[in-house]
Short mmCIF file of C-alpha atoms in Angstrom, two decimals:
data_model
loop_
_atom_site.label_atom_id
_atom_site.label_comp_id
_atom_site.label_asym_id
_atom_site.label_seq_id
_atom_site.Cartn_x
_atom_site.Cartn_y
_atom_site.Cartn_z
CA MET A 298 -5.70 2.41 20.82
CA GLY A 299 -3.90 0.13 18.36
CA PHE A 300 -4.89 2.36 15.45
CA ILE A 301 -3.38 5.43 17.13
CA ILE A 302 -0.15 3.54 17.81
CA SER A 303 -0.06 2.46 14.15
CA LEU A 304 -0.46 6.09 13.05
CA ILE A 305 2.37 7.18 15.33
CA VAL A 306 4.70 4.35 14.27
CA GLY A 307 3.89 4.91 10.58
CA GLY A 308 4.63 8.62 10.96
CA LEU A 309 7.91 7.94 12.75
CA ILE A 310 9.01 5.45 10.11
CA GLY A 311 8.18 7.94 7.34
CA TRP A 312 10.01 10.72 9.18
CA PHE A 313 13.08 8.57 9.86
CA ALA A 314 13.26 7.44 6.23
CA GLY A 315 13.20 11.11 5.19
CA VAL A 316 16.01 11.88 7.65
CA ILE A 317 18.11 9.00 6.28
CA LEU A 318 17.62 10.17 2.70
CA GLY A 319 18.00 13.84 3.58
CA THR A 320 14.80 14.80 1.78
CA ASP A 321 11.39 16.03 2.81
CA ILE A 322 8.36 13.88 2.18
CA PRO A 323 5.64 15.85 0.40
CA GLY A 324 2.63 16.42 2.65
CA GLY A 325 4.36 16.98 5.98
CA LYS A 326 3.10 14.85 8.88
CA ILE A 327 0.28 13.34 6.84
CA GLY A 328 2.80 12.50 4.11
CA ASN A 329 5.03 10.81 6.69
CA ILE A 330 2.15 8.67 7.93
CA ILE A 331 1.11 7.71 4.40
CA ALA A 332 4.70 6.97 3.38
CA GLY A 333 5.18 4.88 6.54
CA PHE A 334 2.03 2.83 5.87
CA LEU A 335 2.71 2.33 2.16
CA GLY A 336 6.39 1.69 2.84
CA ALA A 337 5.46 -0.95 5.41
CA ALA A 338 3.35 -2.67 2.76
CA VAL A 339 6.22 -2.55 0.23
CA GLY A 340 8.72 -3.69 2.87
CA GLY A 341 6.44 -6.48 3.99
CA TRP A 342 6.37 -7.70 0.42
CA LEU A 343 10.17 -7.44 0.05
CA LEU A 344 11.17 -8.79 3.51
CA PRO A 345 8.19 -10.52 5.14
CA HIS A 346 8.26 -11.04 8.93
CA PHE A 347 11.82 -9.82 9.45
CA GLY A 348 13.08 -8.02 12.54
CA PRO A 349 11.30 -6.54 15.53
CA GLU A 350 7.60 -5.70 15.41
CA PHE A 351 5.93 -2.68 17.01
CA GLY A 352 2.52 -1.20 16.42
CA GLY A 353 1.70 -3.79 13.78
CA PHE A 354 4.80 -2.95 11.71
CA TYR A 355 7.95 -4.98 11.25
CA ILE A 356 10.34 -2.08 11.71
CA ILE A 357 13.22 -3.03 9.38
CA PRO A 358 11.10 -4.01 6.36
CA ALA A 359 8.87 -0.97 6.90
CA LEU A 360 11.90 1.34 6.94
CA VAL A 361 13.45 -0.29 3.85
CA GLY A 362 10.11 -0.18 2.01
CA THR A 363 9.58 3.47 2.94
CA ILE A 364 13.05 4.40 1.70
CA VAL A 365 12.38 2.62 -1.61
CA LEU A 366 8.99 4.33 -1.86
CA ILE A 367 10.46 7.79 -1.21
CA LEU A 368 13.21 7.23 -3.80
CA VAL A 369 10.65 6.17 -6.44
CA VAL A 370 8.27 9.06 -5.64
CA SER A 371 11.15 11.58 -5.68
CA PHE A 372 12.31 10.25 -9.04
CA VAL A 373 8.82 10.45 -10.54
CA LEU A 374 8.28 13.98 -9.18
CA LYS A 375 11.61 15.11 -10.69
CA LEU A 376 10.59 13.67 -14.07
CA MET A 377 7.23 15.43 -13.91
CA HIS A 378 8.84 18.71 -12.86
CA LYS A 379 11.19 18.68 -15.88
CA ARG A 380 8.27 18.70 -18.30
#
């Protein structure tokens, strides 16, 4: 049950980061989940154990990390598209 909650929370964090940035995450729902998980890892590295925790994620660092991840991925995709 914990794994399913982690998938849902990761997807919601990825979706909310996309809403904040006003951009779509490539891959739809699966992309949101992946971005949420990877963003949580990045955020955990930047701001370890900060803020409320739910579903195995510290929400604030996960959201910050996901936003950073989306900005970097968007930048790289724009560079690749210009070639």
